[in-house]
């Protein structure tokens, strides 16, 4: 199985800050990488697919980059509604695997 | 508008079989030739685990971590797909989500609200 490792596991930031979350795959996954946002008690929501493509309806402050083994999710200017947990997921091969999550908290 | 809704018992006894159904509305499973339909679970306070996926034709992929305990099936006449997990233990206690993912990109673009299944006697 491909292991996905996110860093940091948690981060505290303020409204207006720029935040970057990284995801590393244990082997190359080309650009088959997705990012999700999950709020407490809710299902995850797709933010980014194919490493850098913005899902319809997702604000432009979210962006993704990377290919191969190293990927990043960037939020350019944090808004109050962005405080949540973020997961990466590889879709290069079955079994699909997720990172352990990054909890974004208010500073 | 696509909607997915999980249904099934919220409490299952150890060693018994967990059974859930996902009802899809707003799109036909049999017409969705570029998508798979999958199950993801999340133990309380923990991360996400992909369980398995099925194509409209019945082709399946399963997570080896669940070994041979998992079966996913599709009923296109009812526009539903289902999950069965046999010989459950407390480790199978989780919120179970059904979701749709692209066959190529593999990203889950639509999710059900999730249903908590507790394994306890």
GROMACS .gro file of N, CA, C and O in nm, chain A residues 39-103:
model
  260
   39UNK      N    1  -1.522   1.928   0.843
   39UNK     CA    2  -1.562   1.997   0.964
   39UNK      C    3  -1.630   1.898   1.058
   39UNK      O    4  -1.683   1.797   1.013
   40UNK      N    5  -1.628   1.925   1.190
   40UNK     CA    6  -1.681   1.829   1.287
   40UNK      C    7  -1.825   1.786   1.256
   40UNK      O    8  -1.910   1.870   1.229
   41UNK      N    9  -1.847   1.655   1.256
   41UNK     CA   10  -1.980   1.601   1.233
   41UNK      C   11  -2.026   1.603   1.089
   41UNK      O   12  -2.142   1.569   1.061
   42UNK      N   13  -1.938   1.641   0.998
   42UNK     CA   14  -1.975   1.652   0.857
   42UNK      C   15  -1.889   1.559   0.771
   42UNK      O   16  -1.781   1.518   0.811
   43UNK      N   17  -1.941   1.529   0.652
   43UNK     CA   18  -1.864   1.452   0.557
   43UNK      C   19  -1.752   1.538   0.498
   43UNK      O   20  -1.765   1.660   0.490
   44UNK      N   21  -1.643   1.477   0.458
   44UNK     CA   22  -1.537   1.552   0.388
   44UNK      C   23  -1.591   1.615   0.260
   44UNK      O   24  -1.685   1.564   0.199
   45UNK      N   25  -1.529   1.727   0.221
   45UNK     CA   26  -1.564   1.794   0.096
   45UNK      C   27  -1.439   1.805   0.011
   45UNK      O   28  -1.332   1.844   0.060
   46UNK      N   29  -1.452   1.773  -0.117
   46UNK     CA   30  -1.340   1.778  -0.210
   46UNK      C   31  -1.303   1.923  -0.240
   46UNK      O   32  -1.388   2.004  -0.276
   47UNK      N   33  -1.174   1.953  -0.224
   47UNK     CA   34  -1.122   2.087  -0.254
   47UNK      C   35  -1.044   2.087  -0.386
   47UNK      O   36  -1.064   2.171  -0.472
   48UNK      N   37  -0.951   1.993  -0.396
   48UNK     CA   38  -0.855   1.987  -0.505
   48UNK      C   39  -0.850   1.843  -0.557
   48UNK      O   40  -0.846   1.748  -0.477
   49UNK      N   41  -0.849   1.826  -0.689
   49UNK     CA   42  -0.828   1.693  -0.748
   49UNK      C   43  -0.716   1.702  -0.850
   49UNK      O   44  -0.680   1.811  -0.896
   50UNK      N   45  -0.661   1.588  -0.884
   50UNK     CA   46  -0.548   1.584  -0.979
   50UNK      C   47  -0.439   1.681  -0.937
   50UNK      O   48  -0.379   1.750  -1.021
   51UNK      N   49  -0.413   1.687  -0.809
   51UNK     CA   50  -0.305   1.764  -0.746
   51UNK      C   51  -0.324   1.914  -0.746
   51UNK      O   52  -0.288   1.982  -0.649
   52UNK      N   53  -0.379   1.970  -0.856
   52UNK     CA   54  -0.382   2.116  -0.866
   52UNK      C   55  -0.511   2.172  -0.925
   52UNK      O   56  -0.521   2.293  -0.944
   53UNK      N   57  -0.609   2.086  -0.954
   53UNK     CA   58  -0.734   2.133  -1.013
   53UNK      C   59  -0.836   2.166  -0.903
   53UNK      O   60  -0.863   2.082  -0.817
   54UNK      N   61  -0.889   2.287  -0.909
   54UNK     CA   62  -0.983   2.334  -0.808
   54UNK      C   63  -1.122   2.278  -0.838
   54UNK      O   64  -1.176   2.294  -0.948
   55UNK      N   65  -1.182   2.212  -0.738
   55UNK     CA   66  -1.317   2.160  -0.754
   55UNK      C   67  -1.414   2.277  -0.770
   55UNK      O   68  -1.397   2.384  -0.709
   56UNK      N   69  -1.516   2.257  -0.852
   56UNK     CA   70  -1.618   2.359  -0.874
   56UNK      C   71  -1.678   2.407  -0.742
   56UNK      O   72  -1.713   2.327  -0.655
   57UNK      N   73  -1.687   2.540  -0.728
   57UNK     CA   74  -1.748   2.597  -0.609
   57UNK      C   75  -1.652   2.625  -0.495
   57UNK      O   76  -1.691   2.688  -0.396
   58UNK      N   77  -1.529   2.578  -0.506
   58UNK     CA   78  -1.430   2.598  -0.400
   58UNK      C   79  -1.363   2.734  -0.419
   58UNK      O   80  -1.323   2.769  -0.530
   59UNK      N   81  -1.348   2.812  -0.313
   59UNK     CA   82  -1.290   2.947  -0.326
   59UNK      C   83  -1.149   2.946  -0.383
   59UNK      O   84  -1.071   2.852  -0.358
   60UNK      N   85  -1.115   3.051  -0.455
   60UNK     CA   86  -0.985   3.060  -0.522
   60UNK      C   87  -0.868   3.072  -0.425
   60UNK      O   88  -0.752   3.058  -0.467
   61UNK      N   89  -0.893   3.098  -0.297
   61UNK     CA   90  -0.782   3.106  -0.200
   61UNK      C   91  -0.719   2.969  -0.175
   61UNK      O   92  -0.611   2.961  -0.118
   62UNK      N   93  -0.787   2.862  -0.217
   62UNK     CA   94  -0.732   2.727  -0.205
   62UNK      C   95  -0.656   2.692  -0.333
   62UNK      O   96  -0.707   2.714  -0.443
   63UNK      N   97  -0.536   2.638  -0.317
   63UNK     CA   98  -0.461   2.592  -0.433
   63UNK      C   99  -0.378   2.470  -0.396
   63UNK      O  100  -0.342   2.451  -0.279
   64UNK      N  101  -0.350   2.387  -0.496
   64UNK     CA  102  -0.270   2.269  -0.474
   64UNK      C  103  -0.157   2.261  -0.576
   64UNK      O  104  -0.170   2.313  -0.687
   65UNK      N  105  -0.048   2.197  -0.536
   65UNK     CA  106   0.064   2.181  -0.628
   65UNK      C  107   0.138   2.052  -0.596
   65UNK      O  108   0.117   1.991  -0.489
   66UNK      N  109   0.226   2.014  -0.689
   66UNK     CA  110   0.310   1.897  -0.667
   66UNK      C  111   0.284   1.786  -0.765
   66UNK      O  112   0.182   1.785  -0.836
   67UNK      N  113   0.375   1.693  -0.769
   67UNK     CA  114   0.360   1.571  -0.848
   67UNK      C  115   0.466   1.472  -0.801
   67UNK      O  116   0.565   1.512  -0.737
   68UNK      N  117   0.446   1.346  -0.831
   68UNK     CA  118   0.541   1.244  -0.786
   68UNK      C  119   0.514   1.204  -0.642
   68UNK      O  120   0.423   1.127  -0.616
   69UNK      N  121   0.595   1.254  -0.550
   69UNK     CA  122   0.580   1.215  -0.409
   69UNK      C  123   0.549   1.332  -0.316
   69UNK      O  124   0.508   1.309  -0.202
   70UNK      N  125   0.567   1.456  -0.359
   70UNK     CA  126   0.552   1.570  -0.269
   70UNK      C  127   0.446   1.668  -0.320
   70UNK      O  128   0.453   1.713  -0.435
   71UNK      N  129   0.354   1.700  -0.230
   71UNK     CA  130   0.239   1.782  -0.265
   71UNK      C  131   0.213   1.886  -0.156
   71UNK      O  132   0.247   1.864  -0.039
   72UNK      N  133   0.150   1.997  -0.197
   72UNK     CA  134   0.114   2.098  -0.100
   72UNK      C  135  -0.027   2.150  -0.125
   72UNK      O  136  -0.072   2.157  -0.240
   73UNK      N  137  -0.094   2.184  -0.017
   73UNK     CA  138  -0.219   2.257  -0.020
   73UNK      C  139  -0.192   2.392   0.044
   73UNK      O  140  -0.138   2.397   0.156
   74UNK      N  141  -0.229   2.499  -0.025
   74UNK     CA  142  -0.208   2.633   0.027
   74UNK      C  143  -0.341   2.706   0.037
   74UNK      O  144  -0.422   2.700  -0.055
   75UNK      N  145  -0.361   2.771   0.150
   75UNK     CA  146  -0.475   2.862   0.168
   75UNK      C  147  -0.414   3.001   0.175
   75UNK      O  148  -0.337   3.029   0.267
   76UNK      N  149  -0.446   3.085   0.081
   76UNK     CA  150  -0.372   3.211   0.066
   76UNK      C  151  -0.406   3.313   0.174
   76UNK      O  152  -0.318   3.388   0.217
   77UNK      N  153  -0.530   3.316   0.218
   77UNK     CA  154  -0.571   3.412   0.321
   77UNK      C  155  -0.685   3.347   0.400
   77UNK      O  156  -0.799   3.344   0.354
   78UNK      N  157  -0.650   3.297   0.518
   78UNK     CA  158  -0.745   3.219   0.596
   78UNK      C  159  -0.871   3.298   0.630
   78UNK      O  160  -0.864   3.415   0.671
   79UNK      N  161  -0.983   3.230   0.612
   79UNK     CA  162  -1.112   3.285   0.652
   79UNK      C  163  -1.166   3.205   0.771
   79UNK      O  164  -1.125   3.090   0.792
   80UNK      N  165  -1.257   3.261   0.848
   80UNK     CA  166  -1.307   3.190   0.968
   80UNK      C  167  -1.363   3.051   0.937
   80UNK      O  168  -1.347   2.958   1.017
   81UNK      N  169  -1.422   3.035   0.819
   81UNK     CA  170  -1.484   2.907   0.784
   81UNK      C  171  -1.381   2.802   0.741
   81UNK      O  172  -1.417   2.687   0.717
   82UNK      N  173  -1.252   2.839   0.732
   82UNK     CA  174  -1.149   2.744   0.688
   82UNK      C  175  -1.092   2.661   0.802
   82UNK      O  176  -1.015   2.568   0.777
   83UNK      N  177  -1.127   2.694   0.925
   83UNK     CA  178  -1.074   2.618   1.037
   83UNK      C  179  -1.145   2.483   1.041
   83UNK      O  180  -1.266   2.475   1.064
   84UNK      N  181  -1.067   2.378   1.015
   84UNK     CA  182  -1.120   2.244   0.991
   84UNK      C  183  -1.002   2.147   0.987
   84UNK      O  184  -0.888   2.186   1.010
   85UNK      N  185  -1.031   2.021   0.956
   85UNK     CA  186  -0.926   1.922   0.935
   85UNK      C  187  -0.915   1.893   0.786
   85UNK      O  188  -1.017   1.881   0.717
   86UNK      N  189  -0.792   1.882   0.738
   86UNK     CA  190  -0.765   1.862   0.596
   86UNK      C  191  -0.696   1.727   0.575
   86UNK      O  192  -0.607   1.689   0.651
   87UNK      N  193  -0.740   1.656   0.470
   87UNK     CA  194  -0.684   1.524   0.438
   87UNK      C  195  -0.639   1.523   0.292
   87UNK      O  196  -0.707   1.577   0.204
   88UNK      N  197  -0.527   1.456   0.269
   88UNK     CA  198  -0.488   1.425   0.131
   88UNK      C  199  -0.524   1.278   0.105
   88UNK      O  200  -0.539   1.198   0.198
   89UNK      N  201  -0.536   1.244  -0.023
   89UNK     CA  202  -0.572   1.108  -0.063
   89UNK      C  203  -0.504   1.077  -0.196
   89UNK      O  204  -0.510   1.157  -0.289
   90UNK      N  205  -0.440   0.960  -0.202
   90UNK     CA  206  -0.380   0.919  -0.329
   90UNK      C  207  -0.479   0.831  -0.405
   90UNK      O  208  -0.548   0.746  -0.347
   91UNK      N  209  -0.486   0.855  -0.536
   91UNK     CA  210  -0.573   0.776  -0.622
   91UNK      C  211  -0.494   0.718  -0.739
   91UNK      O  212  -0.549   0.691  -0.846
   92UNK      N  213  -0.364   0.699  -0.719
   92UNK     CA  214  -0.281   0.641  -0.824
   92UNK      C  215  -0.310   0.492  -0.840
   92UNK      O  216  -0.306   0.439  -0.953
   93UNK      N  217  -0.337   0.425  -0.728
   93UNK     CA  218  -0.362   0.282  -0.734
   93UNK      C  219  -0.443   0.239  -0.612
   93UNK      O  220  -0.438   0.301  -0.505
   94UNK      N  221  -0.520   0.130  -0.631
   94UNK     CA  222  -0.590   0.070  -0.518
   94UNK      C  223  -0.490  -0.010  -0.434
   94UNK      O  224  -0.397  -0.069  -0.488
   95UNK      N  225  -0.506  -0.012  -0.303
   95UNK     CA  226  -0.610   0.054  -0.224
   95UNK      C  227  -0.585   0.204  -0.209
   95UNK      O  228  -0.472   0.245  -0.180
   96UNK      N  229  -0.686   0.284  -0.232
   96UNK     CA  230  -0.675   0.426  -0.206
   96UNK      C  231  -0.639   0.447  -0.059
   96UNK      O  232  -0.688   0.377   0.029
   97UNK      N  233  -0.554   0.545  -0.033
   97UNK     CA  234  -0.514   0.573   0.104
   97UNK      C  235  -0.517   0.723   0.130
   97UNK      O  236  -0.495   0.805   0.038
   98UNK      N  237  -0.544   0.757   0.257
   98UNK     CA  238  -0.552   0.895   0.301
   98UNK      C  239  -0.436   0.928   0.394
   98UNK      O  240  -0.383   0.840   0.463
   99UNK      N  241  -0.400   1.055   0.399
   99UNK     CA  242  -0.310   1.101   0.502
   99UNK      C  243  -0.382   1.100   0.637
   99UNK      O  244  -0.505   1.084   0.643
  100UNK      N  245  -0.307   1.121   0.743
  100UNK     CA  246  -0.363   1.112   0.878
  100UNK      C  247  -0.443   1.236   0.918
  100UNK      O  248  -0.511   1.236   1.020
  101UNK      N  249  -0.433   1.340   0.837
  101UNK     CA  250  -0.509   1.462   0.864
  101UNK      C  251  -0.424   1.572   0.925
  101UNK      O  252  -0.327   1.546   0.996
  102UNK      N  253  -0.461   1.696   0.894
  102UNK     CA  254  -0.400   1.815   0.954
  102UNK      C  255  -0.511   1.902   1.009
  102UNK      O  256  -0.600   1.944   0.935
  103UNK      N  257  -0.507   1.924   1.140
  103UNK     CA  258  -0.610   2.007   1.205
  103UNK      C  259  -0.564   2.152   1.206
  103UNK      O  260  -0.459   2.184   1.261
   0.00000   0.00000   0.00000
